[in-house]
Amino acid sequence: MIMKQNQEYSLFLLGLLESSAEQKSLDWLEQKVSKIKDASSPTGFFLAFSQASRFFSKDPLKLSDAEKNKAEQLVEGFDPSHWNSLQTARTYLLFHLNLEQEDWLKAVNQLFETGDLHEQAALYAALPLLPFQNELLPRAIDGCRTNMTLVFDAIALNNPFPRKNFPELNWNQMVLKAIFMQRPLYQIQGLEERRNSALAEIASDFAHERWAAGRNVMPELWRLVVPFINERYLADLERTLNSDDQLEQIAGALALAESDSEESNSLLQAYPVLMGKVTSGKYDWEAIGREFQDKSA
């Protein structure tokens, strides 16, 4: 089954590369693959993985709607429109590392530990496609401890692996790290379905720390408390409605609008202008996240 999946993934990635890379680069890739798949040692794979940067660019892939649909069919949530040609080529090489499980994991973990930032990012982004996912879970969790934005984003953003595999504690730690690093929460797959009361409390605590330091709060944070509205979170959201920051006001109003509690509805009705903005359909969490990222850039 693993070999069949690898073949499907390989053919799909090769198709993406054929529409984005030069023929000489594709020829080099196939030459390396022919050697890697028959080798008993990962040495050639390590060299090719590194050398791929000479032949493939970091230009983003441009996928057709059909290619996006095919990616989703292969793995739910897989969206290589966030990838570039180089990491696609490196992932393609991974699928031809023909070793037994123990040796395969040893080689891949060595690459995680010794690769440069772009190599690590390619590995983390490829996690949802890779075999032996249970064995790779500790590596993914450990990767979320990084302060390197490129690497953290490869794990946390536009990646279905954490949603599917992370235990709640590690999921919450990843989301909190994203908030701390002010990364776009709307790009975390499964954020709404995996909201939980512990995460809502963590988010509120973080907001209070920011306020105590005289700093604004990332507006997207408030979507995490929506299913768990209580007196504490109502007080938090009322504070956002009176913030000097308009985007924070809108985020608080949207959180209240999405709550099904009577108390939330009553509080929102006391702010008819904000209520009108969030019920008009102009704002959702992605729009709020994008505007916040634009302002922070």
mmCIF file of C-alpha atoms in Angstrom:
data_model
loop_
_atom_site.group_PDB
_atom_site.id
_atom_site.type_symbol
_atom_site.label_atom_id
_atom_site.label_comp_id
_atom_site.label_asym_id
_atom_site.label_seq_id
_atom_site.Cartn_x
_atom_site.Cartn_y
_atom_site.Cartn_z
ATOM 1 C CA MET A 1 0.000 0.000 0.000
ATOM 2 C CA ILE A 2 2.840 2.391 0.886
ATOM 3 C CA MET A 3 4.600 1.764 -2.408
ATOM 4 C CA LYS A 4 1.358 2.330 -4.316
ATOM 5 C CA GLN A 5 0.773 5.632 -2.493
ATOM 6 C CA ASN A 6 4.348 6.708 -3.118
ATOM 7 C CA GLN A 7 3.869 6.056 -6.810
ATOM 8 C CA GLU A 8 0.665 8.093 -6.932
ATOM 9 C CA TYR A 9 2.272 10.978 -5.079
ATOM 10 C CA SER A 10 5.393 10.800 -7.244
ATOM 11 C CA LEU A 11 3.452 10.938 -10.499
ATOM 12 C CA PHE A 12 1.432 13.885 -9.258
ATOM 13 C CA LEU A 13 4.494 15.843 -8.116
ATOM 14 C CA LEU A 14 6.334 15.047 -11.333
ATOM 15 C CA GLY A 15 3.392 16.452 -13.275
ATOM 16 C CA LEU A 16 3.628 19.689 -11.288
ATOM 17 C CA LEU A 17 7.349 19.914 -11.981
ATOM 18 C CA GLU A 18 6.911 19.250 -15.687
ATOM 19 C CA SER A 19 4.810 22.397 -15.953
ATOM 20 C CA SER A 20 7.152 24.569 -13.878
ATOM 21 C CA ALA A 21 10.752 23.420 -14.422
ATOM 22 C CA GLU A 22 13.167 23.378 -17.345
ATOM 23 C CA GLN A 23 13.811 20.122 -19.168
ATOM 24 C CA LYS A 24 17.471 20.018 -18.104
ATOM 25 C CA SER A 25 16.337 20.143 -14.481
ATOM 26 C CA LEU A 26 13.859 17.323 -15.029
ATOM 27 C CA ASP A 27 16.549 15.263 -16.731
ATOM 28 C CA TRP A 28 18.888 15.772 -13.768
ATOM 29 C CA LEU A 29 16.102 14.746 -11.374
ATOM 30 C CA GLU A 30 15.354 11.524 -13.215
ATOM 31 C CA GLN A 31 19.054 10.654 -13.368
ATOM 32 C CA LYS A 32 19.306 11.028 -9.600
ATOM 33 C CA VAL A 33 16.121 9.063 -9.001
ATOM 34 C CA SER A 34 17.365 6.141 -11.089
ATOM 35 C CA LYS A 35 20.422 5.905 -8.839
ATOM 36 C CA ILE A 36 18.669 6.560 -5.520
ATOM 37 C CA LYS A 37 15.943 3.949 -5.868
ATOM 38 C CA ASP A 38 18.445 1.133 -6.442
ATOM 39 C CA ALA A 39 20.978 2.236 -3.810
ATOM 40 C CA SER A 40 21.436 0.444 -0.517
ATOM 41 C CA SER A 41 22.886 3.600 1.089
ATOM 42 C CA PRO A 42 21.242 7.045 1.460
ATOM 43 C CA THR A 43 24.435 8.895 0.528
ATOM 44 C CA GLY A 44 23.350 9.629 -3.026
ATOM 45 C CA PHE A 45 19.950 10.743 -1.787
ATOM 46 C CA PHE A 46 21.519 13.206 0.666
ATOM 47 C CA LEU A 47 23.656 14.698 -2.103
ATOM 48 C CA ALA A 48 20.754 15.002 -4.534
ATOM 49 C CA PHE A 49 18.515 16.532 -1.869
ATOM 50 C CA SER A 50 21.107 19.257 -1.321
ATOM 51 C CA GLN A 51 22.044 19.730 -4.972
ATOM 52 C CA ALA A 52 18.437 20.177 -6.067
ATOM 53 C CA SER A 53 18.737 23.889 -5.271
ATOM 54 C CA ARG A 54 21.026 24.243 -8.309
ATOM 55 C CA PHE A 55 18.320 23.007 -10.664
ATOM 56 C CA PHE A 56 14.981 24.102 -9.187
ATOM 57 C CA SER A 57 13.767 27.524 -8.127
ATOM 58 C CA LYS A 58 11.928 28.792 -5.084
ATOM 59 C CA ASP A 59 9.233 30.257 -7.319
ATOM 60 C CA PRO A 60 5.749 29.264 -6.118
ATOM 61 C CA LEU A 61 3.911 26.583 -8.038
ATOM 62 C CA LYS A 62 0.908 27.637 -10.093
ATOM 63 C CA LEU A 63 -1.761 24.965 -9.932
ATOM 64 C CA SER A 64 -4.822 24.595 -12.090
ATOM 65 C CA ASP A 65 -8.177 23.904 -10.448
ATOM 66 C CA ALA A 66 -7.896 20.305 -11.646
ATOM 67 C CA GLU A 67 -4.502 19.940 -9.980
ATOM 68 C CA LYS A 68 -5.819 21.416 -6.733
ATOM 69 C CA ASN A 69 -8.716 18.949 -6.800
ATOM 70 C CA LYS A 70 -6.344 16.059 -7.475
ATOM 71 C CA ALA A 71 -4.149 17.084 -4.538
ATOM 72 C CA GLU A 72 -7.192 17.086 -2.270
ATOM 73 C CA GLN A 73 -8.141 13.630 -3.523
ATOM 74 C CA LEU A 74 -4.681 12.297 -2.745
ATOM 75 C CA VAL A 75 -4.610 13.632 0.818
ATOM 76 C CA GLU A 76 -7.361 15.643 2.469
ATOM 77 C CA GLY A 77 -6.086 19.167 3.028
ATOM 78 C CA PHE A 78 -3.004 18.773 0.812
ATOM 79 C CA ASP A 79 -2.515 22.067 -1.044
ATOM 80 C CA PRO A 80 0.795 22.346 -2.923
ATOM 81 C CA SER A 81 -0.127 25.782 -4.237
ATOM 82 C CA HIS A 82 1.825 26.929 -1.168
ATOM 83 C CA TRP A 83 4.887 24.985 -2.312
ATOM 84 C CA ASN A 84 7.692 25.961 -4.667
ATOM 85 C CA SER A 85 9.461 23.964 -7.366
ATOM 86 C CA LEU A 86 12.488 23.212 -5.186
ATOM 87 C CA GLN A 87 10.591 21.659 -2.306
ATOM 88 C CA THR A 88 8.446 19.728 -4.797
ATOM 89 C CA ALA A 89 11.580 18.242 -6.371
ATOM 90 C CA ARG A 90 12.969 17.381 -2.935
ATOM 91 C CA THR A 91 9.735 15.664 -1.964
ATOM 92 C CA TYR A 92 9.831 13.737 -5.244
ATOM 93 C CA LEU A 93 13.302 12.511 -4.323
ATOM 94 C CA LEU A 94 11.994 11.367 -0.940
ATOM 95 C CA PHE A 95 9.545 8.996 -2.583
ATOM 96 C CA HIS A 96 12.400 7.150 -4.238
ATOM 97 C CA LEU A 97 14.437 6.542 -1.097
ATOM 98 C CA ASN A 98 13.970 2.789 -1.250
ATOM 99 C CA LEU A 99 15.033 1.582 2.199
ATOM 100 C CA GLU A 100 13.468 -0.580 4.889
ATOM 101 C CA GLN A 101 11.495 1.303 7.534
ATOM 102 C CA GLU A 102 14.261 1.529 10.141
ATOM 103 C CA ASP A 103 16.883 2.698 7.664
ATOM 104 C CA TRP A 104 14.428 5.038 5.942
ATOM 105 C CA LEU A 105 13.515 6.720 9.215
ATOM 106 C CA LYS A 106 17.164 6.958 10.214
ATOM 107 C CA ALA A 107 18.033 8.695 6.946
ATOM 108 C CA VAL A 108 15.079 11.093 7.039
ATOM 109 C CA ASN A 109 15.656 11.997 10.682
ATOM 110 C CA GLN A 110 19.304 12.684 9.880
ATOM 111 C CA LEU A 111 18.152 15.038 7.156
ATOM 112 C CA PHE A 112 15.772 16.787 9.563
ATOM 113 C CA GLU A 113 18.692 17.364 11.927
ATOM 114 C CA THR A 114 21.338 18.450 9.424
ATOM 115 C CA GLY A 115 19.363 20.156 6.645
ATOM 116 C CA ASP A 116 19.361 23.896 6.113
ATOM 117 C CA LEU A 117 16.198 25.925 6.673
ATOM 118 C CA HIS A 118 14.774 25.315 3.199
ATOM 119 C CA GLU A 119 15.548 21.600 3.379
ATOM 120 C CA GLN A 120 13.843 21.316 6.769
ATOM 121 C CA ALA A 121 10.852 23.284 5.522
ATOM 122 C CA ALA A 122 10.487 20.908 2.559
ATOM 123 C CA LEU A 123 10.537 17.917 4.904
ATOM 124 C CA TYR A 124 7.981 19.333 7.310
ATOM 125 C CA ALA A 125 5.649 20.435 4.523
ATOM 126 C CA ALA A 126 5.859 16.924 3.028
ATOM 127 C CA LEU A 127 4.808 15.200 6.272
ATOM 128 C CA PRO A 128 1.179 14.539 5.244
ATOM 129 C CA LEU A 129 2.436 12.583 2.225
ATOM 130 C CA LEU A 130 5.164 10.570 3.921
ATOM 131 C CA PRO A 131 4.911 6.987 5.179
ATOM 132 C CA PHE A 132 5.412 6.013 8.839
ATOM 133 C CA GLN A 133 3.490 9.032 10.139
ATOM 134 C CA ASN A 134 3.194 7.704 13.690
ATOM 135 C CA GLU A 135 6.957 7.403 13.849
ATOM 136 C CA LEU A 136 7.408 10.909 12.415
ATOM 137 C CA LEU A 137 4.968 12.529 14.852
ATOM 138 C CA PRO A 138 7.618 13.251 17.551
ATOM 139 C CA ARG A 139 9.751 14.943 14.885
ATOM 140 C CA ALA A 140 6.835 17.162 13.842
ATOM 141 C CA ILE A 141 6.045 18.095 17.437
ATOM 142 C CA ASP A 142 9.690 18.911 18.108
ATOM 143 C CA GLY A 143 9.800 21.044 14.960
ATOM 144 C CA CYS A 144 7.099 23.317 16.336
ATOM 145 C CA ARG A 145 9.554 24.495 18.979
ATOM 146 C CA THR A 146 11.576 26.357 16.370
ATOM 147 C CA ASN A 147 11.734 30.141 16.238
ATOM 148 C CA MET A 148 12.530 30.018 12.517
ATOM 149 C CA THR A 149 9.415 31.319 10.783
ATOM 150 C CA LEU A 150 10.071 29.437 7.538
ATOM 151 C CA VAL A 151 10.283 26.094 9.342
ATOM 152 C CA PHE A 152 7.411 26.762 11.749
ATOM 153 C CA ASP A 153 5.128 27.816 8.911
ATOM 154 C CA ALA A 154 5.913 24.613 6.999
ATOM 155 C CA ILE A 155 4.507 22.582 9.896
ATOM 156 C CA ALA A 156 1.741 24.786 11.221
ATOM 157 C CA LEU A 157 0.309 26.523 8.166
ATOM 158 C CA ASN A 158 -1.485 24.983 5.183
ATOM 159 C CA ASN A 159 -0.498 21.543 6.431
ATOM 160 C CA PRO A 160 -3.043 18.835 7.317
ATOM 161 C CA PHE A 161 -0.566 16.810 9.391
ATOM 162 C CA PRO A 162 -1.046 18.596 12.763
ATOM 163 C CA ARG A 163 -4.848 18.574 12.468
ATOM 164 C CA LYS A 164 -4.849 14.829 11.882
ATOM 165 C CA ASN A 165 -2.039 13.705 14.171
ATOM 166 C CA PHE A 166 -1.255 16.128 17.004
ATOM 167 C CA PRO A 167 -2.574 15.266 20.484
ATOM 168 C CA GLU A 168 -4.541 18.108 22.058
ATOM 169 C CA LEU A 169 -1.676 19.311 24.257
ATOM 170 C CA ASN A 170 0.723 19.592 21.321
ATOM 171 C CA TRP A 171 -1.978 21.099 19.117
ATOM 172 C CA ASN A 172 -2.612 23.801 21.714
ATOM 173 C CA GLN A 173 1.104 24.503 22.044
ATOM 174 C CA MET A 174 1.396 24.897 18.278
ATOM 175 C CA VAL A 175 -1.527 27.321 18.083
ATOM 176 C CA LEU A 176 -0.186 29.356 21.005
ATOM 177 C CA LYS A 177 3.224 29.497 19.307
ATOM 178 C CA ALA A 178 1.515 30.748 16.136
ATOM 179 C CA ILE A 179 -0.195 33.470 18.171
ATOM 180 C CA PHE A 180 3.076 34.392 19.891
ATOM 181 C CA MET A 181 4.831 34.594 16.510
ATOM 182 C CA GLN A 182 1.807 36.421 15.038
ATOM 183 C CA ARG A 183 1.411 33.941 12.212
ATOM 184 C CA PRO A 184 -1.897 33.853 10.248
ATOM 185 C CA LEU A 185 -4.195 31.574 12.209
ATOM 186 C CA TYR A 186 -6.602 31.271 9.273
ATOM 187 C CA GLN A 187 -3.939 29.189 7.527
ATOM 188 C CA ILE A 188 -3.945 26.554 10.282
ATOM 189 C CA GLN A 189 -6.013 23.671 8.981
ATOM 190 C CA GLY A 190 -8.685 22.345 11.334
ATOM 191 C CA LEU A 191 -8.492 25.324 13.681
ATOM 192 C CA GLU A 192 -12.238 25.539 14.279
ATOM 193 C CA GLU A 193 -12.915 21.806 14.574
ATOM 194 C CA ARG A 194 -10.070 21.409 17.072
ATOM 195 C CA ARG A 195 -10.949 24.358 19.309
ATOM 196 C CA ASN A 196 -11.097 23.246 22.922
ATOM 197 C CA SER A 197 -11.731 24.792 26.319
ATOM 198 C CA ALA A 198 -8.083 24.568 27.392
ATOM 199 C CA LEU A 199 -7.002 26.460 24.274
ATOM 200 C CA ALA A 200 -9.651 29.115 24.847
ATOM 201 C CA GLU A 201 -8.324 29.652 28.370
ATOM 202 C CA ILE A 202 -4.746 29.832 27.090
ATOM 203 C CA ALA A 203 -5.777 32.409 24.493
ATOM 204 C CA SER A 204 -7.512 34.557 27.091
ATOM 205 C CA ASP A 205 -4.517 34.351 29.441
ATOM 206 C CA PHE A 206 -2.243 35.432 26.599
ATOM 207 C CA ALA A 207 -4.513 38.387 25.822
ATOM 208 C CA HIS A 208 -4.431 39.511 29.452
ATOM 209 C CA GLU A 209 -0.627 39.359 29.430
ATOM 210 C CA ARG A 210 -0.542 41.536 26.319
ATOM 211 C CA TRP A 211 -2.972 44.023 27.804
ATOM 212 C CA ALA A 212 -0.987 44.181 31.053
ATOM 213 C CA ALA A 213 2.071 45.069 28.984
ATOM 214 C CA GLY A 214 0.156 47.810 27.176
ATOM 215 C CA ARG A 215 0.116 45.921 23.872
ATOM 216 C CA ASN A 216 -2.656 45.061 21.432
ATOM 217 C CA VAL A 217 -3.941 41.538 20.933
ATOM 218 C CA MET A 218 -3.856 39.598 17.684
ATOM 219 C CA PRO A 219 -7.497 39.863 16.509
ATOM 220 C CA GLU A 220 -7.772 36.282 15.191
ATOM 221 C CA LEU A 221 -7.156 34.996 18.708
ATOM 222 C CA TRP A 222 -10.784 35.594 19.643
ATOM 223 C CA ARG A 223 -12.157 32.951 17.298
ATOM 224 C CA LEU A 224 -10.743 30.383 19.731
ATOM 225 C CA VAL A 225 -13.188 31.311 22.530
ATOM 226 C CA VAL A 226 -16.386 31.270 20.450
ATOM 227 C CA PRO A 227 -17.745 27.850 21.551
ATOM 228 C CA PHE A 228 -16.891 28.455 25.204
ATOM 229 C CA ILE A 229 -18.360 31.883 25.956
ATOM 230 C CA ASN A 230 -18.659 32.532 29.678
ATOM 231 C CA GLU A 231 -18.488 35.599 31.914
ATOM 232 C CA ARG A 232 -14.728 35.819 31.605
ATOM 233 C CA TYR A 233 -14.698 35.712 27.815
ATOM 234 C CA LEU A 234 -17.650 38.081 27.604
ATOM 235 C CA ALA A 235 -15.642 40.601 29.618
ATOM 236 C CA ASP A 236 -12.678 40.064 27.306
ATOM 237 C CA LEU A 237 -14.790 40.589 24.205
ATOM 238 C CA GLU A 238 -16.471 43.668 25.627
ATOM 239 C CA ARG A 239 -13.023 45.110 26.106
ATOM 240 C CA THR A 240 -12.202 44.456 22.443
ATOM 241 C CA LEU A 241 -15.419 46.220 21.397
ATOM 242 C CA ASN A 242 -14.089 49.330 23.119
ATOM 243 C CA SER A 243 -10.555 48.984 21.768
ATOM 244 C CA ASP A 244 -8.834 51.832 19.939
ATOM 245 C CA ASP A 245 -8.039 49.329 17.176
ATOM 246 C CA GLN A 246 -10.893 48.931 14.697
ATOM 247 C CA LEU A 247 -9.826 45.458 13.582
ATOM 248 C CA GLU A 248 -9.808 44.274 17.185
ATOM 249 C CA GLN A 249 -13.309 45.684 17.590
ATOM 250 C CA ILE A 250 -14.507 43.775 14.541
ATOM 251 C CA ALA A 251 -12.871 40.553 15.736
ATOM 252 C CA GLY A 252 -14.616 40.820 19.087
ATOM 253 C CA ALA A 253 -17.931 41.512 17.388
ATOM 254 C CA LEU A 254 -17.495 38.564 15.031
ATOM 255 C CA ALA A 255 -16.751 36.235 17.942
ATOM 256 C CA LEU A 256 -19.934 37.380 19.646
ATOM 257 C CA ALA A 257 -21.946 37.008 16.432
ATOM 258 C CA GLU A 258 -20.753 33.413 16.004
ATOM 259 C CA SER A 259 -21.633 32.472 19.573
ATOM 260 C CA ASP A 260 -25.049 30.967 20.204
ATOM 261 C CA SER A 261 -25.351 32.312 23.746
ATOM 262 C CA GLU A 262 -28.000 34.861 24.678
ATOM 263 C CA GLU A 263 -25.445 36.881 26.620
ATOM 264 C CA SER A 264 -23.288 37.252 23.513
ATOM 265 C CA ASN A 265 -26.244 38.388 21.451
ATOM 266 C CA SER A 266 -27.286 40.941 24.060
ATOM 267 C CA LEU A 267 -23.786 42.388 24.308
ATOM 268 C CA LEU A 268 -23.425 42.646 20.529
ATOM 269 C CA GLN A 269 -26.767 44.403 20.167
ATOM 270 C CA ALA A 270 -25.433 47.156 22.407
ATOM 271 C CA TYR A 271 -22.949 47.960 19.614
ATOM 272 C CA PRO A 272 -25.198 48.279 16.536
ATOM 273 C CA VAL A 273 -22.523 49.726 14.229
ATOM 274 C CA LEU A 274 -20.151 46.820 14.863
ATOM 275 C CA MET A 275 -23.039 44.384 14.686
ATOM 276 C CA GLY A 276 -23.889 45.705 11.242
ATOM 277 C CA LYS A 277 -20.326 45.267 10.035
ATOM 278 C CA VAL A 278 -20.022 41.619 11.059
ATOM 279 C CA THR A 279 -23.511 40.613 9.945
ATOM 280 C CA SER A 280 -23.067 42.201 6.513
ATOM 281 C CA GLY A 281 -20.807 39.345 5.409
ATOM 282 C CA LYS A 282 -17.896 41.671 4.671
ATOM 283 C CA TYR A 283 -15.750 40.238 7.431
ATOM 284 C CA ASP A 284 -14.789 36.673 8.263
ATOM 285 C CA TRP A 285 -11.762 35.363 10.157
ATOM 286 C CA GLU A 286 -9.658 35.068 7.042
ATOM 287 C CA ALA A 287 -10.377 38.671 6.067
ATOM 288 C CA ILE A 288 -9.470 39.785 9.589
ATOM 289 C CA GLY A 289 -6.300 37.687 9.515
ATOM 290 C CA ARG A 290 -5.230 39.010 6.133
ATOM 291 C CA GLU A 291 -5.786 42.618 7.162
ATOM 292 C CA PHE A 292 -3.833 42.088 10.375
ATOM 293 C CA GLN A 293 -0.927 40.502 8.499
ATOM 294 C CA ASP A 294 -0.923 43.383 5.996
ATOM 295 C CA LYS A 295 -0.816 45.928 8.817
ATOM 296 C CA SER A 296 1.971 44.023 10.593
ATOM 297 C CA ALA A 297 4.162 43.615 7.530
#
